[in-house]
Every structure is written in structure tokens, then in C-alpha cells.
């Protein structure tokens, strides 16, 4: 069977998990999904890109990283110090992009994804930055090139949200989404619901390793805004800029506000929401929005909201994430699961890769 030729850019927590899974589950992945993968190139910031047309040896790669040796010492490889040039020269069937792309300009992932799509490669990515800042452009480029661009790990870190929407809910028209999309913030709010103030709850999250030493991206809402922008592009086909998301973080929330909400039978949650509205502010169906009969816009908000306890999102606590998807039918679908973690992010990429492998004609 002809292997799927994979270029793996970013060989940190997520990239290594994916490579290890492809190695240790090789026989099962072939038996279950007919998927055989050869990792033909791997890149990091420090090591540049290495390439081997027959496929790199995964245990050797993992050992080189574990023993802090340069990847270029892998036997019989061609080496590029410039990763983009290496990718353009060596290509592959699929790019798996797992660099630490920033939310400010989406780089380096954005350039790598653009280059791969432009040369007709499928792409799976775990990086929020490129998809948040240029999601619609990249999805359009993929469509024009006749390839897939999948990004399950960018929202709820691999808990299957995007595939639920794209495949499981195919044929429905989604008009609104609400979600709790940041586990760090949710664990802080859960701690505040037990009587702690913001500073205590943040310190506890930092001590437990849930919050970064500089928690700004989480607590000011940047991370949730990025995921909201990805959903706007992937689910609603609308390109929003970060400034178009009405945003309020959680840093000014007080213990008193949380207790007042509690007394009213409510829980304060940091909620991301997207909904289609007519220009007069009334809610419209997706069908109406698509007809174009009524001018509509996609309202995007990330803010603390006091939710009644009857709202399923009110009962999502700690590191859990959840998303409620409202279609044109009265039924709403909820997906609940972890929103962070090495396993989840790698698993989301693996699921995306399997979906692509299934769609690629096999040559036996
Ligand atoms: N970890 C999670 O739980 C999780 C969950 C969901 C999504 N994600 C996303 O997945 C992506 C990867 O996360 P991670 O945790 O694996 O990050 P990580 O451990 O910091 O690894 C990042 C990797 O990307 C490489 N890299 C950085 N700049 C590069 C460049 N210019 N060219 C090529 N490679 C470059 C790094 O190389 P060096 O080692 O040489 O610096 C490293 O190998 C991030 O965008 C992250 O937001 C992570």
C-alpha cells in the first residue's frame, strides 16, 4: 500500500505525540483505517527541516529529541535551515502543522499552511493563530486547490467539535453557537463559585499548573476570541477580525458579583457566542441569512455571563469545555469534553489525518 507522505512541522508536545501514535499504532491504523503514513520531513525552530524520501525513523527522531541531539544527525537526511524552503522543496501529501504559532500574526504556521495548500498538500493543524487570523482565506485556498484543511485541535483541543459540526451535523443549518472554550478561565470561575476571590483563584490555578505565569491570553479572553474567530470562519463562513468580537475578560470580576449571581440561582461563566442577527438586532434563521432577503451580520461576543442553573453551560466546571450548537430546528446539540492537553491535541490531529487518508485514493 502506498503510504501517505507526511510533513510534520513542529516537533514539540503535540508533534511528538502524533509521531509516537503513528509509530506505536501503525499496525492497528493500517488494519482499521487502511492508513499507512511515512513521515518524510520533520522541522523545529532550532533544527530546521530534515527530509528522507523513504520516511524518517520515528523512534530515532524521538530519541534525538529526548537526548537533545540535533535532528540533522538522523541518518541519510537532507537538511534545510530554512523550514519554508525545505517544505517547498520536499512537499508531501499532507502537512501536519504543530508549531507554536502566535495569536498576533499567526506565524510561523500561517506561512507554512499557505505554502502547503498552494502546492496541493492537504493540511491538518493544531495552531489557533493562523486559523483565527486567516481561517476563511485558508479554507478558500484549500477549496480552490481541491485539498482538505482540517483543524480539530484548535477548538476544545481535539474534543470533536468541528467534525461533529462538519460531518455529524451535515445537512443542518447552524444559526448560533455558545461555548465555554477556555479551561483555565473556567477553573478560575469554578474556584470563585466556591468563595475565592479572583486573585486567590488565579494563584490556585497557577499552583496547579492550569494557568501560565503570565495568564493574560487566557484571562483577558484572547485565546477564547481566537477560537470564536475560527468557529466564525469554519461554521458560518464569515471572516471576522479580532476587533469585531465584543470582548470582556474575567480579571475585574469580584467575589461579590459571583455571590450575587449565586443568590439569584445563577453561575457566572465566560461565554463565547456567535449568532446570526438581522441589522435591526433580531435573531434570524440560517436559511433567511443565506437567502440574502434580509441583511444579516454575525454577532460575536466573549464575556462573563450569569447563566441560570437550568442552562447546561452553567454546570460545566473546572477544566471542562463545552459548546452548544443551535440549528434552524428547535434541537440544540452539546459537545462536552476536555479543552486542553497533549493527548487531546494530538488525538485531534490524528483524527483529522485519518479523515484525509480515507478520502485519498489508495494505490495497493
Ligand atoms: N499542547 C497542547 O495541549 C495543545 C492543545 C491544543 C493546541 N495546541 C497548539 O498546538 C501547537 C503546538 O503546541 P505544542 O504544545 O506542541 O508546542 P511546543 O511544545 O512548544 O512545540 C512547538 C514546536 O514547534 C517548533 N517551532 C517553533 N517555531 C518554529 C518554526 N518557525 N519553524 C518550525 N518549527 C517551529 C518548536 O521548535 P523548537 O523546539 O526548536 O523551539 C517545537 O518543536 C501550538 O500552536 C499550540 O497552541 C497545543
XYZ file of C-alpha atoms and ligand atoms in Angstrom:
412
model
C 0.000 0.000 0.000
C 1.342 3.427 -0.924
C 1.996 5.428 2.265
C 0.584 8.866 2.922
C 3.647 11.138 2.852
C 3.515 13.415 5.895
C 5.475 16.612 6.531
C 5.470 17.284 10.294
C 6.329 20.888 11.168
C 6.692 21.446 14.908
C 8.108 18.570 16.941
C 7.209 19.627 20.478
C 4.497 18.269 22.767
C 1.841 17.772 20.080
C 4.117 16.846 17.167
C 5.937 14.203 19.217
C 2.641 12.751 20.469
C 1.405 12.419 16.892
C 4.627 10.793 15.676
C 4.637 8.354 18.586
C 0.988 7.432 17.984
C 1.667 6.845 14.284
C 4.542 4.556 15.241
C 3.052 2.588 18.143
C -0.367 2.179 16.476
C 0.968 1.571 12.968
C -0.483 -1.947 12.530
C -3.863 -1.038 14.023
C -4.190 2.151 11.941
C -3.482 0.133 8.808
C -5.908 -2.631 9.767
C -8.687 -0.338 10.960
C -8.441 2.572 8.513
C -6.193 1.335 5.728
C -3.840 4.174 6.661
C -0.081 3.861 6.257
C 1.916 7.003 6.992
C 5.544 7.817 6.221
C 6.857 10.929 7.969
C 9.106 12.273 5.225
C 10.072 15.536 6.922
C 10.214 16.987 10.418
C 11.012 20.557 11.411
C 11.676 22.572 14.534
C 12.773 26.168 15.095
C 16.237 25.144 16.285
C 16.918 22.259 13.898
C 15.355 23.451 10.648
C 13.836 20.773 8.406
C 15.147 17.272 7.761
C 13.921 15.136 4.868
C 14.176 11.489 3.905
C 12.121 10.377 0.893
C 11.529 6.822 2.234
C 10.330 8.063 5.607
C 12.176 9.014 8.785
C 12.617 6.538 11.630
C 10.237 7.683 14.374
C 11.997 6.050 17.387
C 15.243 7.682 16.240
C 13.533 11.086 15.997
C 12.048 10.744 19.490
C 15.378 9.583 20.878
C 17.248 12.502 19.296
C 14.817 14.967 20.884
C 14.908 13.222 24.266
C 18.717 13.281 24.297
C 18.853 16.859 22.957
C 20.770 15.939 19.833
C 20.213 17.766 16.534
C 17.602 16.126 14.294
C 20.045 16.521 11.399
C 22.105 13.660 12.912
C 19.340 11.238 11.791
C 20.987 9.039 9.158
C 20.703 9.805 5.442
C 18.715 13.039 5.632
C 18.758 16.193 3.593
C 18.770 19.262 5.798
C 17.354 22.783 5.313
C 17.974 25.541 7.835
C 15.094 27.469 6.256
C 11.972 25.414 7.039
C 9.746 27.117 4.459
C 12.277 26.484 1.685
C 12.606 22.865 2.840
C 8.834 22.383 2.801
C 8.527 23.930 -0.653
C 11.333 21.734 -1.984
C 10.136 18.440 -0.473
C 6.299 18.712 -0.303
C 4.323 15.607 0.631
C 0.668 14.551 0.629
C -0.220 16.139 3.971
C 1.252 18.850 6.177
C 0.746 18.333 9.917
C 1.411 21.784 11.371
C 2.054 21.909 15.132
C 4.373 24.861 15.656
C 3.685 27.313 18.445
C 2.114 29.858 16.082
C 1.229 33.131 17.803
C -2.173 34.774 18.012
C -0.633 38.105 16.992
C 0.336 37.314 13.398
C -0.280 33.576 13.066
C 3.356 32.881 12.233
C 5.164 30.667 11.525
C 2.182 28.379 10.941
C 0.384 30.758 8.582
C 3.217 30.798 6.011
C 3.675 27.025 6.249
C -0.045 26.319 5.776
C -0.322 28.762 2.850
C 2.720 27.204 1.184
C 1.450 23.643 1.652
C -2.043 24.396 0.341
C -0.571 26.333 -2.595
C 1.425 23.266 -3.615
C -1.634 20.994 -3.375
C -0.988 19.394 0.019
C -3.762 18.595 2.497
C -3.224 20.270 5.875
C -4.044 19.375 9.475
C -3.157 21.977 12.086
C -3.346 22.394 15.853
C -2.363 26.086 15.724
C -5.069 28.605 16.550
C -3.213 31.681 15.268
C -3.323 31.014 11.512
C -6.913 29.770 11.582
C -8.124 32.662 13.747
C -6.471 35.368 11.668
C -6.863 33.916 8.172
C -9.259 30.964 8.532
C -11.596 31.834 5.690
C -8.751 32.741 3.327
C -7.039 29.408 4.046
C -10.257 27.390 3.742
C -10.966 29.099 0.403
C -7.426 28.349 -0.775
C -7.866 24.694 0.209
C -11.138 24.520 -1.687
C -9.601 26.142 -4.771
C -6.753 23.614 -4.627
C -9.113 20.650 -4.140
C -7.499 19.665 -0.832
C -8.646 19.471 2.783
C -7.714 21.821 5.602
C -8.709 20.368 8.974
C -8.186 21.943 12.398
C -9.961 19.859 15.060
C -7.360 20.581 17.744
C -7.734 24.357 17.540
C -11.120 24.462 19.317
C -11.575 22.442 22.540
C -8.174 20.888 21.810
C -9.300 17.861 19.856
C -12.619 17.141 21.576
C -14.599 16.555 18.366
C -16.423 19.826 17.842
C -15.583 20.710 14.247
C -16.056 17.164 12.934
C -19.355 16.920 14.846
C -20.493 20.050 13.049
C -18.982 19.241 9.660
C -19.747 15.529 9.441
C -22.151 14.577 12.232
C -24.450 17.563 11.732
C -24.111 17.724 7.936
C -27.414 18.874 6.454
C -28.376 21.081 9.406
C -28.112 24.856 9.297
C -26.353 26.303 12.315
C -27.641 29.695 13.421
C -25.948 30.165 16.805
C -23.183 28.767 18.973
C -22.364 29.337 22.628
C -19.357 27.829 24.326
C -17.064 27.651 27.317
C -13.792 27.365 25.444
C -11.008 28.032 27.940
C -10.348 25.556 30.747
C -8.027 27.890 32.667
C -10.666 30.603 32.923
C -13.388 28.084 33.692
C -11.363 26.583 36.538
C -10.809 30.096 37.952
C -14.558 30.815 37.799
C -15.353 27.428 39.364
C -12.993 28.258 42.248
C -14.613 31.701 42.628
C -18.006 29.964 42.845
C -16.722 28.236 45.989
C -15.970 31.590 47.661
C -12.453 32.521 46.496
C -11.691 35.940 45.047
C -10.116 36.327 41.604
C -6.506 36.655 42.825
C -6.786 33.547 45.035
C -8.436 31.522 42.275
C -5.760 32.551 39.752
C -2.943 31.723 42.205
C -4.508 28.297 42.808
C -4.757 27.648 39.033
C -1.112 28.683 38.622
C -0.001 26.457 41.514
C -1.849 23.507 39.957
C -0.267 24.201 36.564
C -3.564 25.135 34.857
C -2.628 28.788 34.371
C 0.540 30.266 32.858
C 2.820 32.535 34.906
C 1.560 35.253 32.522
C -2.112 34.321 32.170
C -3.077 37.334 30.007
C -4.056 35.407 26.851
C -6.492 33.309 28.877
C -7.969 35.718 31.421
C -8.311 38.698 29.059
C -10.076 36.455 26.560
C -7.549 36.437 23.661
C -7.498 32.636 23.499
C -11.300 32.401 23.509
C -11.550 35.194 20.927
C -9.215 33.192 18.657
C -11.423 30.107 18.953
C -14.506 32.247 18.298
C -12.916 33.582 15.097
C -12.133 30.017 13.989
C -15.762 28.989 14.541
C -16.965 32.080 12.644
C -14.906 31.044 9.617
C -15.343 27.276 9.791
C -19.027 27.123 10.739
C -20.522 30.363 9.416
C -18.143 31.047 6.528
C -17.559 34.596 7.803
C -14.182 36.254 8.257
C -14.220 38.359 11.430
C -11.330 40.451 12.715
C -10.432 40.206 16.432
C -11.776 43.767 16.949
C -15.200 42.632 15.727
C -15.579 40.360 18.742
C -17.207 42.176 21.673
C -14.814 41.112 24.419
C -14.568 41.329 28.201
C -12.134 39.239 30.261
C -12.597 37.981 33.815
C -9.911 39.976 35.624
C -12.303 42.522 37.114
C -14.883 40.001 38.337
C -15.357 40.207 42.101
C -16.287 37.606 44.692
C -19.373 39.741 45.435
C -20.593 39.568 41.816
C -20.203 35.778 41.851
C -22.057 35.538 45.184
C -24.865 37.828 43.943
C -25.312 35.593 40.885
C -25.362 32.552 43.172
C -28.094 34.125 45.321
C -30.187 34.519 42.157
C -29.661 30.847 41.218
C -27.099 31.706 38.512
C -23.489 30.857 37.716
C -21.073 33.283 36.067
C -19.333 31.698 33.087
C -17.002 33.112 30.451
C -19.106 32.534 27.374
C -18.169 32.787 23.708
C -21.174 33.313 21.473
C -21.852 33.639 17.779
C -25.307 34.277 16.388
C -26.819 35.481 13.170
C -28.748 38.725 13.562
C -30.648 40.986 11.215
C -29.371 44.549 11.159
C -32.265 45.548 13.454
C -30.839 43.161 16.082
C -33.484 40.433 15.788
C -32.402 36.800 15.536
C -32.730 35.218 12.117
C -32.569 31.673 10.864
C -29.574 30.484 8.893
C -31.898 29.873 5.944
C -33.011 33.530 5.999
C -29.403 34.675 6.256
C -28.440 32.526 3.269
C -31.425 33.720 1.185
C -29.999 37.211 1.417
C -33.548 38.612 1.662
C -32.678 40.262 4.985
C -29.253 41.832 5.545
C -27.586 39.983 8.415
C -24.416 40.032 10.426
C -22.693 37.560 12.730
C -22.634 38.858 16.289
C -19.555 37.632 18.169
C -19.094 38.059 21.925
C -16.706 36.769 24.588
C -17.768 37.872 28.066
C -18.741 36.805 31.580
C -22.448 35.932 31.626
C -24.640 34.972 34.624
C -26.333 31.794 33.395
C -29.395 30.288 35.076
C -28.668 26.853 36.563
C -31.082 25.333 34.041
C -28.647 26.266 31.276
C -26.401 23.222 30.638
C -23.373 25.509 30.227
C -23.838 26.703 33.833
C -22.927 23.230 35.074
C -19.637 22.905 33.165
C -16.952 23.133 35.852
C -13.185 23.147 36.188
C -11.073 22.346 33.154
C -14.002 21.036 31.124
C -15.102 22.871 27.976
C -18.469 22.707 26.255
C -20.201 24.028 23.206
C -23.927 24.309 22.498
C -24.865 24.357 18.828
C -28.248 25.781 17.815
C -29.630 24.852 14.412
C -32.683 26.072 12.481
C -34.603 23.188 14.061
C -35.542 23.551 17.751
C -32.981 20.925 18.768
C -29.668 22.026 20.179
C -26.591 19.794 20.275
C -23.997 19.941 23.037
C -20.440 18.674 22.984
C -18.630 18.480 26.332
C -15.024 17.461 26.853
C -11.515 18.464 27.823
C -10.271 21.731 26.362
C -6.542 21.177 26.767
C -3.910 18.531 26.920
C -1.232 16.766 24.950
C -3.346 13.680 24.300
C -6.409 15.619 23.144
C -4.473 17.914 20.801
C -2.557 15.026 19.257
C -5.700 12.939 19.015
C -7.498 15.746 17.153
C -4.676 15.832 14.605
C -4.717 12.047 14.271
C -8.488 12.040 13.668
C -8.052 14.762 11.021
C -5.292 12.749 9.383
C -7.470 9.615 9.283
C -10.308 11.629 7.716
C -7.922 12.774 4.982
C -6.449 9.293 4.496
C -9.966 7.927 3.949
C -10.546 10.450 1.169
C -7.272 9.845 -0.659
C -7.396 7.143 -3.353
C -5.270 4.179 -2.285
C -2.709 2.541 -4.515
C -2.056 -1.049 -3.463
N -0.082 21.291 23.993
C -1.409 21.338 23.971
O -2.096 20.846 24.868
C -2.121 21.999 22.795
C -3.504 21.876 22.683
C -4.157 22.436 21.561
C -3.435 23.142 20.638
N -2.089 23.281 20.802
C -1.378 24.046 19.802
O -0.535 23.177 19.055
C 0.641 23.888 18.655
C 1.850 23.115 19.162
O 1.776 23.047 20.560
P 2.890 22.298 21.439
O 2.351 22.234 22.810
O 3.342 21.073 20.765
O 4.066 23.394 21.379
P 5.615 23.170 21.748
O 5.790 22.009 22.643
O 6.132 24.499 22.172
O 6.283 22.771 20.341
C 6.349 23.690 19.285
C 7.227 23.082 18.218
O 7.204 23.973 17.095
C 8.560 24.243 16.738
N 8.667 25.552 16.092
C 8.578 26.783 16.638
N 8.796 27.723 15.706
C 9.031 27.069 14.548
C 9.353 27.477 13.240
N 9.498 28.751 12.917
N 9.533 26.514 12.300
C 9.414 25.191 12.592
N 9.127 24.751 13.833
C 8.946 25.676 14.797
C 9.336 24.187 18.047
O 10.712 24.047 17.771
P 11.805 24.226 18.945
O 11.628 23.043 19.841
O 13.113 24.209 18.233
O 11.508 25.527 19.625
C 8.698 22.937 18.649
O 9.251 21.778 18.065
C 0.534 25.291 19.266
O 0.043 26.171 18.288
C -0.468 25.113 20.381
O -1.184 26.295 20.642
C -1.409 22.718 21.842
